[in-house]
């Protein structure tokens, strides 16, 4: 507590004592004033530091607006930080997943290439083994001295200039595959080389099994070469068509099949070539008669 005294002329002494007492305002100080024998309290503003003015508090509405603005800025900053974190996390996950996917894809591609390489190597080995087996088989067949014996033509013609032949394969070892060796042995017929028979059969005779090869020969077979003669024009058949009839010659009865020979024998007449007739008919003693339906001028067959 401090005191301040003052005396002026005829005035009574006035003493003021400053005493800090509880007050409703933190920036005010209570002062005890003595006038004569009376004393009373005067409330005066106090200062935390001499020479420093006490800041004036803002009004209520302005304080609330600033608080809301600060809260909004803080909230917005939090959202921005959260979004940045999510973006960084997503980029990280994408990078990790991409690396894993690329590694997995590369691994799958490498395994696929490795499997293909292994499969190719196995195929090459299989092909090489097969080629080696074929060469070894050819060498064994050459050493065995295989030959076709008693090449015989069959009496029956299969068609125009077509006949079957057969022969027996000799010197075939008992421990070898007779069917395979038969189908790999060539023969010459009428100066033409056939690499292998059409088929092979096995016949039992005299306590042994014979391997027989069969071939179809389609050239230089004069007894199977039939032809047409006695051409005759017959009636018209439909619009601008006429039926032409002819008889087949050099048919070897009773062995040849007349229908097979008729439908396989070509013809040439009226400045046209025909691979086969349109119809064939066996007239007994009258022979094999064929018919063609040829195009003619409309004046001949309207």
Short mmCIF file of C-alpha atoms in Angstrom, two decimals:
data_model
loop_
_atom_site.label_atom_id
_atom_site.label_comp_id
_atom_site.label_asym_id
_atom_site.label_seq_id
_atom_site.Cartn_x
_atom_site.Cartn_y
_atom_site.Cartn_z
CA UNK A 1 0.00 0.00 0.00
CA UNK A 2 1.31 3.48 -0.82
CA UNK A 3 0.33 6.87 0.47
CA UNK A 4 0.11 10.23 -1.19
CA UNK A 5 -0.29 13.46 0.90
CA UNK A 6 -1.05 16.97 -0.29
CA UNK A 7 -1.75 20.31 1.54
CA UNK A 8 -2.88 23.38 -0.15
CA UNK A 9 -3.69 26.66 1.71
CA UNK A 10 -6.71 26.40 3.84
CA UNK A 11 -7.82 23.13 2.53
CA UNK A 12 -8.02 20.07 4.63
CA UNK A 13 -5.52 17.36 4.25
CA UNK A 14 -6.44 14.71 1.78
CA UNK A 15 -4.72 11.32 1.95
CA UNK A 16 -5.05 8.69 -0.63
CA UNK A 17 -3.96 5.17 0.12
CA UNK A 18 -3.67 2.64 -2.71
CA UNK A 19 -4.63 -0.79 -1.66
CA UNK A 20 -5.11 -3.77 -3.90
CA UNK A 21 -8.43 -5.24 -3.14
CA UNK A 22 -10.49 -7.78 -4.99
CA UNK A 23 -12.31 -6.24 -7.87
CA UNK A 24 -14.66 -7.37 -10.54
CA UNK A 25 -12.33 -6.09 -13.29
CA UNK A 26 -8.77 -7.40 -13.44
CA UNK A 27 -7.46 -4.16 -14.87
CA UNK A 28 -8.68 -1.97 -12.05
CA UNK A 29 -7.09 -1.11 -8.65
CA UNK A 30 -9.02 0.06 -5.60
CA UNK A 31 -7.78 3.22 -3.86
CA UNK A 32 -8.73 4.29 -0.30
CA UNK A 33 -9.27 8.04 -0.12
CA UNK A 34 -9.22 10.03 3.11
CA UNK A 35 -10.82 13.44 3.22
CA UNK A 36 -10.55 14.85 6.68
CA UNK A 37 -11.74 12.16 8.90
CA UNK A 38 -13.76 10.51 6.13
CA UNK A 39 -12.43 7.82 3.85
CA UNK A 40 -13.81 6.23 0.73
CA UNK A 41 -12.65 3.92 -2.04
CA UNK A 42 -11.92 5.03 -5.56
CA UNK A 43 -11.46 2.51 -8.34
CA UNK A 44 -8.67 3.44 -10.75
CA UNK A 45 -7.24 1.51 -13.70
CA UNK A 46 -4.05 -0.42 -13.04
CA UNK A 47 -1.23 -1.26 -15.49
CA UNK A 48 0.83 -4.35 -15.62
CA UNK A 49 3.81 -2.35 -16.67
CA UNK A 50 4.35 1.32 -16.60
CA UNK A 51 4.13 2.93 -20.01
CA UNK A 52 2.31 -0.12 -21.59
CA UNK A 53 -1.30 0.50 -22.52
CA UNK A 54 -3.81 -2.14 -21.69
CA UNK A 55 -5.07 -3.81 -24.88
CA UNK A 56 -8.68 -3.36 -25.66
CA UNK A 57 -10.59 -6.57 -25.97
CA UNK A 58 -12.57 -7.06 -29.15
CA UNK A 59 -16.28 -7.04 -29.20
CA UNK A 60 -18.15 -10.35 -28.93
CA UNK A 61 -19.34 -10.79 -32.59
CA UNK A 62 -15.90 -10.03 -34.05
CA UNK A 63 -14.27 -12.52 -31.70
CA UNK A 64 -16.75 -15.21 -32.75
CA UNK A 65 -16.12 -14.57 -36.50
CA UNK A 66 -12.37 -14.82 -36.05
CA UNK A 67 -12.74 -18.01 -34.03
CA UNK A 68 -14.97 -19.58 -36.70
CA UNK A 69 -12.55 -18.52 -39.45
CA UNK A 70 -9.64 -20.01 -37.57
CA UNK A 71 -11.58 -23.22 -36.96
CA UNK A 72 -12.51 -23.41 -40.66
CA UNK A 73 -8.88 -22.89 -41.69
CA UNK A 74 -7.79 -25.56 -39.22
CA UNK A 75 -10.49 -27.95 -40.50
CA UNK A 76 -9.52 -27.26 -44.12
CA UNK A 77 -5.87 -27.84 -43.34
CA UNK A 78 -6.74 -31.15 -41.69
CA UNK A 79 -8.67 -32.25 -44.77
CA UNK A 80 -5.82 -31.23 -47.07
CA UNK A 81 -3.35 -33.17 -44.94
CA UNK A 82 -5.69 -36.19 -44.99
CA UNK A 83 -6.11 -36.02 -48.77
CA UNK A 84 -2.36 -35.68 -49.23
CA UNK A 85 -1.82 -38.72 -47.02
CA UNK A 86 -4.42 -40.72 -48.97
CA UNK A 87 -2.82 -39.71 -52.29
CA UNK A 88 0.65 -40.66 -51.09
CA UNK A 89 -0.67 -43.97 -49.74
CA UNK A 90 -2.46 -44.70 -53.04
CA UNK A 91 0.67 -43.92 -55.05
CA UNK A 92 2.69 -46.15 -52.77
CA UNK A 93 0.20 -49.02 -53.06
CA UNK A 94 0.05 -48.55 -56.85
CA UNK A 95 3.82 -48.63 -57.04
CA UNK A 96 4.06 -51.75 -54.86
CA UNK A 97 1.25 -53.55 -56.75
CA UNK A 98 2.75 -52.53 -60.10
CA UNK A 99 6.15 -53.84 -59.10
CA UNK A 100 4.61 -57.09 -57.90
CA UNK A 101 2.52 -57.43 -61.06
CA UNK A 102 5.52 -56.76 -63.28
CA UNK A 103 7.61 -59.24 -61.34
CA UNK A 104 4.83 -61.83 -61.49
CA UNK A 105 4.28 -61.23 -65.22
CA UNK A 106 7.99 -61.52 -65.90
CA UNK A 107 8.14 -64.69 -63.85
CA UNK A 108 5.18 -66.19 -65.75
CA UNK A 109 6.74 -65.25 -69.09
CA UNK A 110 10.03 -66.79 -68.07
CA UNK A 111 8.30 -70.00 -66.95
CA UNK A 112 6.30 -70.09 -70.21
CA UNK A 113 9.43 -69.64 -72.31
CA UNK A 114 11.20 -72.26 -70.26
CA UNK A 115 8.31 -74.70 -70.71
CA UNK A 116 8.25 -74.04 -74.47
CA UNK A 117 12.00 -74.55 -74.65
CA UNK A 118 11.71 -77.83 -72.77
CA UNK A 119 8.81 -78.95 -74.99
CA UNK A 120 10.75 -78.01 -78.13
CA UNK A 121 13.79 -79.88 -76.87
CA UNK A 122 11.65 -82.97 -76.19
CA UNK A 123 10.13 -82.76 -79.68
CA UNK A 124 13.55 -82.42 -81.26
CA UNK A 125 14.74 -85.40 -79.25
CA UNK A 126 11.68 -87.40 -80.35
CA UNK A 127 12.21 -86.47 -84.00
CA UNK A 128 15.89 -87.29 -83.77
CA UNK A 129 15.11 -90.61 -82.11
CA UNK A 130 12.56 -91.42 -84.82
CA UNK A 131 15.02 -90.54 -87.58
CA UNK A 132 17.68 -92.66 -85.94
CA UNK A 133 15.23 -95.57 -85.68
CA UNK A 134 14.28 -95.24 -89.37
CA UNK A 135 17.93 -95.19 -90.44
CA UNK A 136 18.69 -98.21 -88.28
CA UNK A 137 15.65 -100.02 -89.71
CA UNK A 138 16.74 -99.23 -93.29
CA UNK A 139 20.21 -100.59 -92.57
CA UNK A 140 18.72 -103.82 -91.19
CA UNK A 141 16.43 -104.18 -94.24
CA UNK A 142 19.38 -103.69 -96.59
CA UNK A 143 21.40 -106.30 -94.73
CA UNK A 144 18.42 -108.70 -94.89
CA UNK A 145 18.33 -108.42 -98.72
CA UNK A 146 14.54 -108.14 -99.11
CA UNK A 147 13.14 -108.92 -102.58
CA UNK A 148 9.73 -109.27 -104.18
CA UNK A 149 9.26 -112.68 -105.76
CA UNK A 150 6.74 -113.91 -108.34
CA UNK A 151 5.16 -110.59 -109.32
CA UNK A 152 1.80 -111.61 -110.79
CA UNK A 153 -1.00 -109.66 -112.48
CA UNK A 154 -4.55 -110.52 -111.55
CA UNK A 155 -6.97 -111.57 -114.28
CA UNK A 156 -9.63 -109.09 -113.32
CA UNK A 157 -9.37 -105.47 -114.47
CA UNK A 158 -10.49 -102.89 -111.95
CA UNK A 159 -11.27 -100.27 -114.58
CA UNK A 160 -9.98 -98.62 -117.72
CA UNK A 161 -6.23 -99.52 -117.93
CA UNK A 162 -6.26 -100.53 -114.27
CA UNK A 163 -5.19 -103.91 -112.88
CA UNK A 164 -4.01 -105.37 -109.58
CA UNK A 165 -0.60 -107.04 -109.06
CA UNK A 166 0.74 -109.01 -106.11
CA UNK A 167 4.07 -110.51 -105.03
CA UNK A 168 5.62 -112.30 -102.04
CA UNK A 169 8.28 -110.64 -99.87
CA UNK A 170 11.29 -112.91 -99.28
CA UNK A 171 14.16 -112.90 -96.73
CA UNK A 172 12.01 -111.35 -94.03
CA UNK A 173 13.54 -112.02 -90.55
CA UNK A 174 11.18 -113.69 -88.11
CA UNK A 175 11.97 -111.22 -85.30
CA UNK A 176 11.13 -108.12 -87.36
CA UNK A 177 7.82 -106.35 -87.94
CA UNK A 178 6.63 -108.01 -91.18
CA UNK A 179 3.84 -105.49 -91.80
CA UNK A 180 6.12 -102.47 -91.39
CA UNK A 181 8.91 -103.95 -93.54
CA UNK A 182 6.40 -104.92 -96.26
CA UNK A 183 4.96 -101.38 -96.43
CA UNK A 184 8.48 -99.91 -96.75
CA UNK A 185 9.78 -102.09 -99.59
CA UNK A 186 9.62 -100.70 -103.15
CA UNK A 187 9.03 -102.53 -106.46
CA UNK A 188 9.30 -101.79 -110.23
CA UNK A 189 6.32 -102.58 -112.50
CA UNK A 190 6.36 -101.69 -116.22
CA UNK A 191 9.36 -99.45 -115.60
CA UNK A 192 7.61 -97.45 -112.89
CA UNK A 193 8.90 -97.57 -109.28
CA UNK A 194 6.30 -97.89 -106.53
CA UNK A 195 7.74 -96.90 -103.14
CA UNK A 196 5.51 -99.28 -101.22
CA UNK A 197 2.53 -101.60 -101.75
CA UNK A 198 -1.04 -100.39 -101.50
CA UNK A 199 -1.60 -102.97 -98.79
CA UNK A 200 0.09 -106.04 -97.30
CA UNK A 201 -1.55 -109.33 -96.34
CA UNK A 202 -0.26 -112.41 -94.52
CA UNK A 203 -1.18 -115.89 -95.73
CA UNK A 204 -0.45 -119.20 -94.01
CA UNK A 205 0.94 -121.90 -96.34
CA UNK A 206 3.01 -125.05 -95.75
CA UNK A 207 3.46 -124.29 -92.05
CA UNK A 208 4.78 -120.78 -92.70
CA UNK A 209 3.27 -117.31 -93.04
CA UNK A 210 3.84 -115.53 -96.33
CA UNK A 211 3.82 -111.74 -96.57
CA UNK A 212 2.10 -110.58 -99.76
CA UNK A 213 2.18 -107.07 -101.24
CA UNK A 214 -0.57 -105.69 -103.50
CA UNK A 215 -0.39 -102.84 -106.06
CA UNK A 216 -2.85 -101.11 -108.38
CA UNK A 217 -1.24 -100.45 -111.79
CA UNK A 218 -2.87 -97.79 -113.98
CA UNK A 219 -0.62 -97.76 -117.06
CA UNK A 220 0.56 -100.04 -119.84
CA UNK A 221 -2.26 -102.53 -119.34
CA UNK A 222 -3.53 -103.22 -122.88
CA UNK A 223 -5.90 -106.01 -121.86
CA UNK A 224 -7.68 -103.53 -119.56
CA UNK A 225 -7.96 -100.85 -122.24
CA UNK A 226 -11.56 -100.81 -123.47
CA UNK A 227 -12.98 -98.52 -126.18
CA UNK A 228 -16.27 -97.47 -127.78
CA UNK A 229 -17.61 -98.16 -131.25
CA UNK A 230 -20.78 -98.25 -133.35
CA UNK A 231 -21.90 -94.77 -132.37
CA UNK A 232 -25.54 -94.04 -133.17
CA UNK A 233 -27.61 -90.90 -132.79
CA UNK A 234 -30.89 -91.55 -131.05
CA UNK A 235 -33.94 -89.44 -130.23
CA UNK A 236 -33.89 -85.97 -128.70
CA UNK A 237 -33.81 -85.81 -124.94
CA UNK A 238 -35.10 -82.56 -123.53
CA UNK A 239 -34.38 -79.12 -124.94
CA UNK A 240 -31.39 -78.95 -127.32
CA UNK A 241 -30.09 -82.39 -126.25
CA UNK A 242 -29.75 -85.66 -128.13
CA UNK A 243 -28.92 -89.11 -126.87
CA UNK A 244 -25.89 -90.84 -128.46
CA UNK A 245 -25.39 -94.57 -128.01
CA UNK A 246 -22.24 -96.76 -128.39
CA UNK A 247 -21.02 -100.28 -127.71
CA UNK A 248 -18.01 -101.17 -125.49
CA UNK A 249 -15.23 -103.42 -126.89
CA UNK A 250 -12.33 -105.42 -125.35
CA UNK A 251 -14.35 -106.34 -122.31
CA UNK A 252 -12.73 -109.39 -120.66
CA UNK A 253 -15.53 -111.59 -119.48
CA UNK A 254 -16.18 -113.13 -117.04
CA UNK A 255 -13.47 -111.56 -114.84
CA UNK A 256 -14.01 -107.86 -115.48
CA UNK A 257 -16.88 -106.05 -113.88
CA UNK A 258 -18.80 -104.63 -116.83
CA UNK A 259 -20.14 -101.61 -114.87
CA UNK A 260 -16.67 -100.65 -113.57
CA UNK A 261 -15.23 -100.91 -117.07
CA UNK A 262 -18.12 -99.04 -118.73
CA UNK A 263 -18.19 -96.05 -116.35
CA UNK A 264 -14.38 -95.65 -116.44
CA UNK A 265 -13.90 -95.78 -120.25
CA UNK A 266 -13.55 -92.33 -121.87
CA UNK A 267 -15.04 -91.37 -125.26
CA UNK A 268 -14.51 -88.82 -128.01
CA UNK A 269 -17.07 -87.92 -130.71
CA UNK A 270 -18.90 -84.92 -132.15
CA UNK A 271 -15.73 -82.88 -131.53
CA UNK A 272 -16.13 -83.41 -127.78
CA UNK A 273 -14.33 -85.47 -125.10
CA UNK A 274 -16.14 -87.33 -122.35
CA UNK A 275 -14.48 -88.95 -119.33
CA UNK A 276 -17.28 -91.49 -118.96
CA UNK A 277 -20.80 -92.24 -120.23
CA UNK A 278 -23.96 -90.91 -118.61
CA UNK A 279 -25.58 -94.37 -118.49
CA UNK A 280 -24.44 -97.99 -118.96
CA UNK A 281 -26.55 -101.05 -119.76
CA UNK A 282 -25.65 -104.73 -120.06
CA UNK A 283 -27.74 -106.19 -122.89
CA UNK A 284 -26.30 -109.70 -122.64
CA UNK A 285 -25.41 -110.95 -126.11
CA UNK A 286 -25.98 -107.42 -127.37
CA UNK A 287 -22.99 -106.30 -125.28
CA UNK A 288 -22.42 -103.32 -123.00
CA UNK A 289 -24.24 -100.25 -124.31
CA UNK A 290 -23.53 -96.73 -123.05
CA UNK A 291 -25.39 -93.46 -123.66
CA UNK A 292 -24.37 -89.78 -123.63
CA UNK A 293 -26.70 -86.79 -123.68
CA UNK A 294 -24.98 -84.12 -125.71
CA UNK A 295 -25.86 -80.51 -126.52
CA UNK A 296 -27.01 -79.95 -130.11
CA UNK A 297 -28.30 -77.06 -132.19
CA UNK A 298 -31.90 -76.03 -131.59
CA UNK A 299 -32.69 -76.85 -135.23
CA UNK A 300 -31.74 -80.46 -134.47
CA UNK A 301 -33.53 -80.70 -131.14
CA UNK A 302 -35.85 -77.71 -130.53
#
